[in-house]
């Protein structure tokens, strides 16, 4: 795969995780559960944002 395709997929994945995180935050009224899920999604999105050199 070329770099342009990888970058596009990475951006779509990050955007999808942000949308899912916001949706879960709106559905869940429990603050602790929302914080834990938000932290997990944030860590996953942060991991996707890092460029890998290969």
XYZ file of C-alpha atoms in Angstrom:
54
model
C 0.000 0.000 0.000
C 1.218 3.454 -0.701
C 1.591 6.143 1.954
C -1.427 8.130 0.755
C -3.761 5.164 1.287
C -2.316 4.443 4.735
C -2.706 8.069 5.784
C -6.299 8.153 4.546
C -7.192 4.984 6.410
C -5.536 6.263 9.572
C -7.531 9.510 9.444
C -10.803 7.682 8.844
C -10.054 5.351 11.763
C -9.311 8.237 14.112
C -12.455 10.087 13.029
C -14.521 6.933 13.522
C -13.141 6.444 17.037
C -13.926 10.040 17.956
C -17.507 9.669 16.714
C -17.927 6.372 18.580
C -16.524 7.935 21.758
C -18.933 10.861 21.570
C -21.872 8.533 20.909
C -20.976 6.305 23.862
C -20.541 9.357 26.070
C -24.026 10.585 25.162
C -25.625 7.181 25.751
C -23.907 6.373 29.056
C -24.991 8.494 31.989
C -22.596 6.801 34.427
C -19.619 9.145 34.749
C -17.055 6.530 35.801
C -17.930 4.113 33.012
C -17.893 6.960 30.494
C -14.448 8.077 31.667
C -13.021 4.565 31.450
C -14.427 3.976 27.970
C -13.305 7.440 26.857
C -9.787 6.757 28.146
C -9.611 3.442 26.294
C -10.841 4.990 23.045
C -8.461 7.930 23.454
C -5.485 5.618 23.920
C -6.483 3.608 20.876
C -6.908 6.742 18.767
C -3.549 8.054 19.970
C -1.897 4.806 18.971
C -3.416 5.048 15.487
C -2.227 8.638 15.107
C 1.446 7.662 15.485
C 3.185 7.126 12.156
C 5.085 3.894 11.858
C 8.319 3.891 9.893
C 8.725 0.924 7.562
